[in-house]
């Protein structure tokens, strides 16, 4: 990763600041407290946000409500710009600083994320382990802290810490702690396996010794099978006896059925004879009655009227003629009325000799007398004609009445004749079946006689008595069969009950066998788990400890090699020797062959030892994490504090050997100006940091 630029607003002592970073060795110079470290903390905040040792209230400038960092960097040729903000708020009288959402820009596309999402995204870009960060939830991103930027006081804290604390700080980033985690996990697994073994043993003990019960159960099953076999014999014998009695019952039933069939035929024939005799008597009685009725009808007086009709007209034609005469009578009557009126008017006129309308005296009396004669003649003629029509009408109506009377009498005579014929037919119908019924009786009597003879009975009473005997015999046989069936069903039920008990015994036997198998499986499982637990305890734990020891030793040797190399490059005192304790990475100092504490060293020697420890730590961590993208970036905090001029002069060789593409050095001294390509001078004016780029050249 390469830092390209940063914009800072209201972060610690910085109000507004924009810096560009070259791919070179850069020096941040200036007095103590001028804001150099503020830029580096802003870089760390821009990448990862607030953390346990980088809280928001220590970053946001006092008195300001908001601040931000906008950092542009490049990874494998791809530029990114990340923007993080801080805001101050007061809630319920308490002031707090929090991070709002931020954003990251790639290829001019800006995407907003929550603070945590941004951190995870950066961890992924830098190839820092996200799972490791989530699992440990550390107060800082330790790979960045120990490979890129370690504040000077933190290096001294590591060096001055007691061995256990130091090893606790470093073992995780040096990937030594994973062995301890593995060992702890294995111990947990071992405890869990031992617990499983105890639980399995409890289950085995709870099962007991079912194999001891198997022989007893087998004896019970054998005894039960013998009882079932005995019941089977009784069932077979009972079934044979039942079959015999059923055959006897069937034989009796067949005899009974045949006898009953014949009895039905006898009863049917007997009833037939009785019914036929009753029918014959009934028909004979009806014949006598019908003959008397026929004779009575024949003796009735002759109702035929002596009507001689001199017309061939029928009633319909007569009715038509009457209608026509009535019309003519009506017409003549009307005309008669009109003539009478005319005659009356002429007579009145002649009597008064005046016209009744105009009241004038008439002068044509002779004409009116002539009209009166004509009218009277016409009236006389009309009256004769009316009289003739009336006579003809009376004759027609009389004739119609006679025709109706004739037809009515004729109909009555015809009905009487039909009644006589009907009674004769009924008489014939009653006579015909009598002979047939008598023949049927003879046939039935013959069949009755034959049936009685076949059974050597003389009468129907004897036959019916024998039928009662057969019925009793059949009922007795049914009782025998029913008793045998009940006895057989009882045997079957007893057998079924015994078989149910046998199934229960076999089920119990199977349960015992299953328990034996279960116990066997549990014992094998316990044995297998015991072997695993013993292997973990006796072999695997030892093997992991050996691997841990080997890795720790090799890491310590590698660390010690670089630690000595960097320290000896800075300090040429022959009486001072150093080494790394492989147990806890404690730097051990020998002066004149005697172990000497760190605090007794001179200022330059302490700084040299701190720088050597810091560079060795960087080298070892990067070796353990070869894929991280920050391996070409290094930030050194006051590396030459207390150095002599001779030690400072050796820094050029140190920088060349580090072979970093981008390195930022913080120093309040100007002794390193000649070794760097870019110099930023930090000053504090009016409580605000100002930065001046003094020079820029290629070394």
XYZ file of C-alpha atoms in Angstrom:
699
model
C 0.000 0.000 0.000
C 1.157 3.530 -0.752
C -0.188 6.649 0.968
C -0.923 9.378 -1.598
C -2.648 12.235 0.218
C -4.655 13.169 3.287
C -7.158 15.886 4.186
C -7.660 16.558 7.892
C -10.148 18.844 9.614
C -10.503 19.354 13.360
C -8.435 16.327 14.385
C -6.434 16.907 17.596
C -4.313 20.051 17.040
C -5.073 20.195 13.303
C -7.817 22.552 12.046
C -7.376 22.184 8.307
C -4.543 20.375 6.617
C -3.856 18.769 3.244
C -0.708 16.728 2.630
C 0.620 14.740 -0.326
C 2.883 11.724 0.199
C 5.560 10.673 -2.237
C 6.855 7.146 -2.676
C 10.022 7.983 -0.781
C 11.497 8.465 2.685
C 9.629 11.322 4.372
C 10.609 13.197 7.500
C 8.053 14.826 9.811
C 10.133 17.385 11.716
C 9.202 19.880 14.355
C 9.085 20.478 18.066
C 7.452 18.090 20.500
C 3.686 18.708 20.481
C 3.650 20.378 17.079
C 1.190 17.843 15.647
C 3.385 15.279 13.894
C 1.770 12.318 15.633
C -1.662 13.824 14.975
C -1.200 13.213 11.227
C -0.224 9.583 11.849
C -3.189 9.034 14.167
C -5.377 10.629 11.487
C -3.985 8.113 8.964
C -4.785 5.232 11.325
C -8.273 6.674 12.045
C -8.907 7.138 8.327
C -8.128 3.471 7.707
C -9.738 1.770 10.694
C -11.896 4.309 12.520
C -11.975 4.679 16.286
C -10.557 1.796 18.315
C -9.921 0.998 21.957
C -6.662 2.962 22.095
C -7.831 5.493 19.487
C -11.124 6.843 20.888
C -13.111 9.552 19.169
C -12.998 12.023 22.060
C -9.163 11.994 21.912
C -9.231 12.693 18.161
C -11.912 15.382 17.673
C -10.478 18.840 18.318
C -11.710 20.437 21.508
C -14.562 22.872 21.016
C -15.412 21.546 17.553
C -18.644 19.672 16.731
C -17.398 17.853 13.651
C -14.178 16.704 12.058
C -13.099 14.376 9.309
C -10.216 12.563 7.679
C -10.081 11.883 3.962
C -7.242 9.529 3.060
C -6.224 8.559 -0.479
C -4.049 5.461 -0.911
C -3.075 3.024 -3.618
C -3.072 -0.790 -3.496
C -1.647 -2.737 -6.432
C -2.198 0.219 -8.784
C -5.797 0.846 -7.677
C -6.530 4.183 -5.998
C -8.975 4.441 -3.113
C -10.203 7.413 -1.107
C -11.763 6.802 2.279
C -13.682 9.434 4.240
C -14.425 9.146 7.949
C -16.190 11.689 10.169
C -16.490 12.451 13.855
C -19.379 14.328 15.479
C -19.925 15.670 18.972
C -23.352 15.624 20.627
C -24.827 16.253 24.059
C -27.442 13.867 25.397
C -28.971 14.221 28.859
C -26.177 16.596 29.815
C -23.449 14.172 28.762
C -21.120 14.924 25.878
C -20.134 12.119 23.549
C -18.244 11.779 20.280
C -19.489 9.299 17.695
C -18.767 8.246 14.132
C -21.473 8.810 11.492
C -21.429 6.765 8.303
C -18.458 7.216 6.002
C -17.686 6.444 2.400
C -15.044 4.988 0.149
C -14.438 5.951 -3.464
C -13.068 3.650 -6.162
C -12.892 4.555 -9.859
C -14.800 7.797 -9.055
C -17.686 5.772 -7.600
C -18.520 6.755 -4.030
C -20.226 4.179 -1.774
C -21.441 4.833 1.757
C -20.896 2.324 4.574
C -21.299 2.113 8.308
C -18.114 2.479 10.344
C -17.852 -1.266 10.966
C -18.493 -2.077 7.295
C -15.742 0.341 6.287
C -13.306 -1.261 8.734
C -14.050 -4.758 7.445
C -13.671 -3.539 3.860
C -10.240 -2.013 4.631
C -9.132 -5.145 6.481
C -10.047 -7.149 3.401
C -8.229 -4.767 1.046
C -5.086 -4.890 3.218
C -5.372 -8.700 3.506
C -5.569 -8.431 7.287
C -7.447 -11.359 8.808
C -11.094 -10.345 9.353
C -11.923 -13.505 11.287
C -8.928 -12.892 13.545
C -10.073 -9.323 14.200
C -13.651 -10.453 14.967
C -12.468 -13.276 17.220
C -10.150 -11.117 19.333
C -11.976 -7.750 19.246
C -8.698 -6.028 20.054
C -8.172 -2.417 21.056
C -6.074 -1.898 17.920
C -5.308 -3.509 14.553
C -2.143 -5.211 15.837
C -0.620 -6.159 12.469
C -0.759 -2.500 11.411
C 0.420 -1.378 14.825
C 3.484 -3.664 14.899
C 4.455 -3.575 11.196
C 3.550 -0.044 10.027
C 3.224 2.380 12.908
C 4.129 1.794 16.531
C 4.157 4.822 18.821
C 7.472 5.110 20.636
C 5.866 4.815 24.074
C 4.232 1.532 23.024
C 7.602 0.011 22.041
C 9.006 1.036 25.417
C 5.884 -0.391 27.063
C 6.604 -3.730 25.380
C 10.247 -3.615 26.385
C 9.524 -2.659 30.002
C 6.589 -5.024 30.473
C 7.034 -8.151 32.593
C 7.767 -11.280 30.525
C 4.214 -12.668 30.740
C 2.576 -9.402 29.657
C 5.068 -8.985 26.765
C 4.536 -12.523 25.564
C 0.775 -11.995 25.833
C 1.104 -8.861 23.642
C 3.267 -10.488 20.964
C 2.217 -14.142 20.806
C -0.974 -13.458 18.867
C 0.566 -11.275 16.163
C 3.477 -13.721 15.867
C 0.888 -16.530 15.426
C 2.147 -18.339 18.484
C -1.096 -17.959 20.386
C -2.903 -20.225 17.930
C -1.003 -23.159 19.417
C -2.171 -22.179 22.886
C -5.732 -21.898 21.552
C -5.296 -25.317 19.990
C -3.979 -26.747 23.249
C -6.836 -25.187 25.220
C -9.336 -26.485 22.725
C -7.764 -29.925 22.901
C -7.964 -29.820 26.687
C -11.642 -28.888 26.392
C -12.118 -31.702 23.903
C -10.306 -34.082 26.236
C -12.542 -33.028 29.142
C -15.584 -33.383 26.923
C -14.449 -36.850 25.819
C -13.838 -37.900 29.429
C -17.312 -36.613 30.275
C -18.707 -38.610 27.346
C -16.855 -41.680 28.641
C -18.356 -41.193 32.113
C -21.833 -40.736 30.617
C -21.370 -43.848 28.496
C -20.266 -45.814 31.550
C -23.374 -44.619 33.403
C -25.502 -45.855 30.512
C -23.616 -49.177 30.457
C -24.112 -49.576 34.215
C -27.811 -48.708 33.871
C -28.198 -51.518 31.313
C -26.740 -54.019 33.764
C -26.225 -57.652 32.668
C -29.144 -58.564 30.386
C -27.252 -61.646 29.119
C -27.945 -63.279 32.515
C -31.709 -63.013 31.872
C -31.594 -64.571 28.399
C -31.608 -68.287 29.547
C -34.607 -67.662 31.853
C -36.444 -65.951 29.050
C -35.648 -68.794 26.662
C -37.095 -71.318 29.168
C -40.277 -69.252 29.437
C -40.569 -69.140 25.648
C -40.045 -72.921 25.414
C -42.739 -73.545 28.036
C -45.110 -71.189 26.271
C -44.553 -72.939 22.927
C -45.369 -76.317 24.585
C -48.677 -74.921 25.885
C -49.478 -73.597 22.409
C -48.668 -77.011 20.851
C -51.040 -78.683 23.362
C -53.772 -76.226 22.434
C -53.107 -76.941 18.750
C -53.745 -80.679 19.351
C -57.035 -79.940 21.122
C -58.044 -77.600 18.310
C -57.280 -80.234 15.637
C -59.249 -82.941 17.554
C -62.106 -80.534 18.219
C -62.193 -79.488 14.564
C -62.445 -83.145 13.438
C -65.319 -83.816 15.833
C -67.015 -80.604 14.740
C -66.671 -81.609 11.088
C -68.337 -85.001 11.829
C -71.217 -83.412 13.695
C -71.638 -80.786 10.980
C -71.944 -83.556 8.380
C -74.600 -85.240 10.528
C -76.313 -81.873 10.872
C -76.179 -81.353 7.126
C -77.709 -84.830 6.574
C -80.536 -84.100 8.998
C -80.952 -80.685 7.410
C -81.198 -82.235 3.947
C -83.859 -84.709 5.195
C -85.668 -81.880 6.881
C -85.465 -79.689 3.791
C -86.826 -82.494 1.598
C -89.548 -83.340 4.105
C -90.403 -79.636 4.487
C -90.548 -79.268 0.724
C -92.982 -82.200 0.499
C -94.938 -80.774 3.425
C -95.243 -77.493 1.609
C -96.433 -79.321 -1.478
C -99.000 -81.289 0.603
C -100.214 -78.118 2.279
C -100.269 -76.319 -1.053
C -102.320 -79.121 -2.684
C -104.609 -79.351 0.316
C -105.183 -75.610 0.266
C -105.650 -75.758 -3.510
C -108.440 -78.357 -3.166
C -110.120 -76.307 -0.449
C -109.832 -73.074 -2.425
C -111.070 -74.758 -5.625
C -114.061 -76.239 -3.812
C -114.874 -72.838 -2.359
C -114.545 -71.272 -5.809
C -116.817 -73.935 -7.367
C -119.496 -73.377 -4.723
C -119.196 -69.613 -5.085
C -119.442 -69.789 -8.905
C -122.425 -72.146 -8.745
C -124.216 -69.725 -6.398
C -123.452 -66.813 -8.744
C -124.744 -68.800 -11.755
C -128.105 -69.378 -10.026
C -128.377 -65.675 -9.263
C -127.431 -64.667 -12.846
C -129.988 -67.066 -14.349
C -132.696 -65.561 -12.159
C -131.666 -62.049 -13.187
C -131.681 -62.973 -16.923
C -135.114 -64.526 -16.595
C -136.374 -61.446 -14.804
C -135.036 -59.132 -17.513
C -136.561 -61.204 -20.270
C -139.980 -60.999 -18.617
C -139.974 -57.146 -18.562
C -142.787 -55.537 -20.809
C -141.974 -54.525 -24.379
C -140.911 -50.909 -24.167
C -140.593 -50.392 -27.910
C -142.973 -47.516 -28.967
C -145.058 -47.934 -32.046
C -143.772 -44.875 -33.751
C -144.056 -44.724 -37.492
C -142.069 -41.912 -38.928
C -143.147 -40.727 -42.408
C -139.986 -38.828 -42.956
C -136.517 -39.762 -43.844
C -135.149 -36.625 -42.227
C -132.973 -36.907 -39.215
C -133.111 -34.805 -36.102
C -130.444 -32.397 -37.316
C -132.305 -31.673 -40.562
C -135.574 -31.157 -38.655
C -133.820 -28.711 -36.317
C -132.497 -26.804 -39.330
C -135.984 -26.686 -40.837
C -137.488 -25.397 -37.557
C -134.843 -22.660 -37.435
C -135.659 -21.566 -40.981
C -139.416 -21.525 -40.240
C -138.844 -19.453 -37.126
C -136.837 -16.953 -39.149
C -139.632 -16.782 -41.752
C -142.300 -16.403 -39.035
C -140.365 -13.566 -37.487
C -139.970 -11.866 -40.817
C -143.705 -12.226 -41.698
C -144.744 -11.052 -38.231
C -142.680 -7.941 -38.651
C -144.149 -7.293 -42.046
C -147.663 -7.880 -40.639
C -147.061 -5.285 -37.951
C -145.900 -2.752 -40.502
C -149.008 -3.335 -42.727
C -151.334 -2.992 -39.748
C -149.706 0.313 -38.944
C -150.070 1.540 -42.489
C -153.769 0.515 -42.529
C -154.348 2.308 -39.205
C -152.713 5.491 -40.438
C -154.796 5.500 -43.689
C -157.988 4.843 -41.739
C -157.178 7.759 -39.377
C -156.422 10.050 -42.264
C -159.680 9.137 -43.995
C -161.647 9.564 -40.780
C -160.316 13.077 -39.993
C -159.926 14.141 -43.613
C -156.685 15.908 -42.599
C -153.064 15.195 -42.890
C -151.682 14.405 -39.396
C -148.407 16.121 -40.233
C -149.320 19.288 -42.101
C -152.940 19.475 -40.910
C -154.200 20.229 -44.398
C -157.410 18.878 -45.805
C -156.851 15.942 -48.139
C -158.159 16.134 -51.693
C -157.336 12.638 -52.981
C -159.679 10.468 -50.933
C -160.125 7.950 -53.742
C -156.360 7.297 -53.870
C -156.224 6.612 -50.122
C -159.259 4.338 -50.345
C -157.514 2.340 -53.031
C -154.320 2.064 -50.898
C -156.393 0.931 -47.958
C -157.958 -1.856 -50.028
C -154.553 -2.978 -51.241
C -153.085 -2.927 -47.741
C -155.982 -4.967 -46.351
C -155.663 -7.485 -49.171
C -151.923 -7.808 -48.513
C -152.569 -8.124 -44.776
C -155.067 -10.931 -45.319
C -152.670 -12.756 -47.579
C -149.856 -12.261 -45.044
C -152.005 -13.644 -42.225
C -152.702 -16.788 -44.212
C -149.062 -17.236 -44.889
C -148.241 -16.758 -41.153
C -150.861 -19.325 -40.282
C -149.340 -21.811 -42.738
C -145.821 -21.208 -41.379
C -147.142 -21.720 -37.812
C -148.714 -25.008 -38.750
C -145.585 -26.230 -40.453
C -143.501 -25.157 -37.412
C -145.785 -27.097 -35.045
C -145.580 -30.167 -37.256
C -141.753 -29.997 -37.358
C -141.417 -29.534 -33.589
C -143.865 -32.430 -33.003
C -141.852 -34.586 -35.380
C -138.609 -33.641 -33.601
C -140.139 -34.620 -30.245
C -141.236 -37.984 -31.584
C -137.781 -38.651 -33.050
C -136.128 -37.864 -29.684
C -138.597 -40.082 -27.842
C -138.015 -42.881 -30.323
C -134.226 -42.658 -29.955
C -134.437 -42.595 -26.174
C -136.653 -45.703 -26.045
C -134.464 -47.503 -28.543
C -131.383 -46.762 -26.443
C -133.064 -48.143 -23.303
C -134.027 -51.358 -25.136
C -130.473 -51.741 -26.420
C -129.051 -51.293 -22.921
C -131.356 -53.963 -21.574
C -130.305 -56.363 -24.313
C -126.675 -55.644 -23.591
C -127.237 -56.278 -19.873
C -128.854 -59.643 -20.602
C -125.942 -60.584 -22.869
C -123.436 -59.440 -20.269
C -125.059 -61.617 -17.583
C -125.034 -64.536 -19.980
C -121.309 -63.941 -20.573
C -120.655 -63.780 -16.837
C -122.627 -67.001 -16.384
C -120.478 -68.629 -19.039
C -117.313 -67.296 -17.361
C -118.395 -68.872 -14.112
C -119.314 -72.214 -15.694
C -116.078 -72.646 -17.672
C -113.547 -72.802 -14.737
C -115.620 -75.228 -12.674
C -114.556 -78.208 -14.726
C -110.967 -76.999 -14.701
C -111.041 -76.590 -10.926
C -112.454 -80.084 -10.519
C -109.648 -81.484 -12.682
C -107.065 -79.570 -10.589
C -108.568 -81.033 -7.433
C -108.264 -84.552 -8.809
C -104.570 -83.900 -9.677
C -103.837 -82.438 -6.232
C -105.540 -85.319 -4.448
C -103.469 -87.708 -6.511
C -100.218 -85.941 -5.517
C -101.205 -85.973 -1.825
C -101.964 -89.674 -2.054
C -98.617 -90.435 -3.738
C -96.651 -88.405 -1.124
C -98.355 -90.110 1.799
C -97.763 -93.526 0.231
C -94.013 -92.703 -0.250
C -93.689 -92.087 3.510
C -96.223 -94.886 4.328
C -98.596 -92.479 5.976
C -102.352 -92.759 5.791
C -103.208 -89.165 6.564
C -101.814 -85.648 6.598
C -101.928 -85.622 10.401
C -99.411 -88.490 10.554
C -97.154 -86.628 8.084
C -97.198 -83.441 10.187
C -96.427 -85.385 13.354
C -93.339 -86.911 11.735
C -92.227 -83.420 10.589
C -92.191 -82.321 14.260
C -89.905 -85.252 15.138
C -87.420 -84.276 12.410
C -87.485 -80.653 13.631
C -86.610 -81.705 17.189
C -83.803 -83.929 15.930
C -82.374 -81.070 13.846
C -82.527 -78.625 16.777
C -80.759 -81.133 19.065
C -78.038 -81.607 16.470
C -77.630 -77.802 16.183
C -77.066 -77.616 19.948
C -74.348 -80.282 19.660
C -72.634 -78.359 16.789
C -72.939 -74.997 18.611
C -71.382 -76.452 21.762
C -68.492 -77.896 19.765
C -67.995 -74.564 17.957
C -68.006 -72.685 21.275
C -65.489 -75.138 22.688
C -63.290 -74.742 19.581
C -63.532 -70.922 19.749
C -62.505 -71.122 23.429
C -59.479 -73.209 22.432
C -58.622 -70.670 19.719
C -58.924 -67.768 22.163
C -56.731 -69.572 24.683
C -54.208 -70.269 21.943
C -54.348 -66.617 20.817
C -53.783 -65.479 24.385
C -50.829 -67.854 24.682
C -49.429 -66.585 21.352
C -49.807 -62.987 22.564
C -47.886 -63.912 25.709
C -45.300 -65.641 23.527
C -44.918 -62.489 21.405
C -44.471 -60.473 24.585
C -41.819 -62.935 25.777
C -40.049 -62.782 22.405
C -40.287 -59.000 22.511
C -38.723 -59.027 25.972
C -36.091 -61.432 24.666
C -35.379 -59.111 21.731
C -35.237 -56.182 24.126
C -32.642 -58.053 26.158
C -30.680 -58.882 22.983
C -30.937 -55.209 21.930
C -29.727 -54.153 25.361
C -26.801 -56.556 25.015
C -26.031 -55.046 21.581
C -26.571 -51.555 22.974
C -24.223 -52.314 25.859
C -21.716 -53.755 23.408
C -21.970 -50.647 21.181
C -21.639 -48.342 24.172
C -18.599 -50.264 25.399
C -17.005 -50.132 21.950
C -17.826 -46.428 21.699
C -16.418 -45.835 25.182
C -13.327 -47.805 24.227
C -12.962 -45.800 21.002
C -13.465 -42.442 22.776
C -11.080 -43.553 25.523
C -8.449 -44.332 22.882
C -8.981 -40.886 21.326
C -8.835 -39.171 24.737
C -5.655 -41.071 25.600
C -4.185 -40.248 22.180
C -4.974 -36.563 22.696
C -3.569 -36.582 26.229
C -0.519 -38.756 25.599
C 0.330 -37.916 21.999
C -1.473 -35.002 20.359
C -1.021 -32.496 23.194
C 2.663 -33.383 23.363
C 2.961 -33.120 19.585
C 1.244 -29.671 19.536
C 3.478 -28.504 22.374
C 6.504 -29.730 20.427
C 5.292 -27.920 17.308
C 4.608 -24.816 19.392
C 8.076 -25.088 20.947
C 9.689 -25.607 17.542
C 7.779 -22.690 16.030
C 8.469 -20.503 19.045
C 12.138 -21.404 18.940
C 12.469 -20.810 15.199
C 10.538 -17.514 15.476
C 12.690 -16.478 18.432
C 15.865 -17.408 16.545
C 14.694 -15.466 13.501
C 13.724 -12.530 15.744
C 17.034 -12.756 17.622
C 18.988 -12.752 14.352
C 17.437 -9.508 13.127
C 17.433 -7.947 16.593
C 21.193 -8.507 16.926
C 21.792 -7.367 13.349
C 19.985 -4.033 13.743
C 21.363 -3.363 17.224
C 24.964 -4.150 16.260
C 24.610 -1.885 13.238
C 23.739 0.998 15.579
C 25.897 0.172 18.623
C 29.481 -0.921 18.109
C 30.337 -1.258 21.773
C 32.165 -4.583 22.126
C 31.301 -4.888 25.795
C 27.544 -4.918 25.074
C 25.819 -8.063 23.894
C 22.107 -8.695 23.428
C 19.838 -11.632 22.733
C 16.139 -12.579 22.794
C 14.808 -14.937 25.441
C 12.966 -17.565 23.327
C 10.466 -18.198 26.118
C 8.954 -14.699 26.223
C 10.837 -12.552 23.637
C 12.399 -10.565 26.468
C 15.470 -8.634 25.239
C 18.428 -9.660 27.433
C 21.349 -7.216 27.715
C 24.843 -8.225 28.802
C 27.397 -5.587 29.660
C 30.906 -6.849 30.260
C 29.492 -10.330 30.415
C 26.896 -9.510 33.061
C 23.191 -9.250 32.547
C 22.078 -5.654 32.843
C 18.533 -4.251 33.101
C 17.129 -2.110 30.274
C 16.732 0.931 32.496
C 20.509 1.038 33.208
C 21.328 1.597 29.523
C 22.168 5.041 28.169
C 19.575 7.018 26.212
C 21.191 6.247 22.869
C 21.514 2.566 23.742
C 17.845 2.394 24.785
C 16.755 4.036 21.515
C 19.004 1.725 19.497
C 17.644 -1.312 21.303
C 14.040 -0.045 20.850
C 14.599 0.590 17.127
C 16.280 -2.795 16.658
C 13.401 -4.521 18.504
C 10.853 -2.571 16.428
C 12.526 -3.443 13.090
C 13.016 -7.090 14.063
C 9.358 -7.266 15.090
C 8.361 -5.779 11.724
C 10.459 -8.298 9.829
C 9.182 -11.344 11.745
C 5.511 -10.318 11.572
C 5.701 -9.699 7.810
C 7.310 -13.100 7.425
C 4.354 -14.626 9.305
C 1.862 -12.625 7.208
C 3.366 -12.490 3.699
C 0.166 -11.387 1.915
C -0.488 -8.127 3.765
C -0.538 -5.061 1.514
C 1.253 -2.760 4.002
C 4.623 -4.557 3.840
C 6.254 -1.677 1.825
C 5.056 1.049 4.242
C 6.897 1.867 7.499
C 6.403 4.702 10.008
C 9.110 5.265 12.659
C 8.354 7.363 15.737
C 11.413 9.209 17.107
C 13.829 6.427 16.092
C 16.975 8.428 16.888
C 15.959 9.901 20.228
C 19.186 10.050 22.271
C 21.392 8.878 19.374
C 24.963 10.066 19.090
C 26.129 11.571 15.827
C 27.895 8.304 15.003
C 24.650 6.368 15.491
C 22.684 8.886 13.438
C 25.174 8.558 10.623
C 24.459 4.849 10.442
C 20.752 5.434 9.826
C 21.347 5.769 6.085
C 22.545 2.161 5.949
C 19.586 1.130 8.093
C 17.142 2.822 5.709
C 18.796 1.271 2.663
C 18.678 -2.210 4.193
C 15.008 -1.812 5.073
C 14.276 -1.351 1.336
C 10.884 0.275 1.980
C 9.066 1.978 -0.904
C 7.500 4.513 1.449
C 8.787 5.389 4.905
C 7.709 8.181 7.244
C 10.010 9.177 10.085
C 8.955 11.371 13.011
C 11.671 13.332 14.719
C 11.937 16.600 16.641
C 15.629 16.735 15.712
C 17.071 17.751 12.364
C 19.830 15.192 12.351
C 18.099 13.020 9.714
C 17.509 15.748 7.106
C 20.223 14.466 4.793
C 18.864 10.918 4.770
C 15.343 11.663 3.521
C 13.803 12.813 0.248
C 10.938 14.954 1.616
C 10.808 17.069 4.746
C 7.619 18.437 6.352
C 8.199 21.009 9.053
C 5.458 21.012 11.729
C 4.817 24.112 13.815
C 2.121 25.054 16.267
C 0.717 28.540 15.920
C -2.251 29.714 18.028
C -2.891 26.153 19.202
C -3.154 24.930 15.604
C -0.721 22.795 13.590
C 0.821 24.259 10.465
C 2.952 22.263 8.009
C 5.603 23.538 5.627
C 7.309 21.340 3.022
C 10.942 22.442 3.225
C 12.636 20.371 0.560
C 12.022 17.618 -1.938
C 14.844 15.863 -3.727
C 16.079 12.400 -4.592
C 18.710 11.118 -2.178
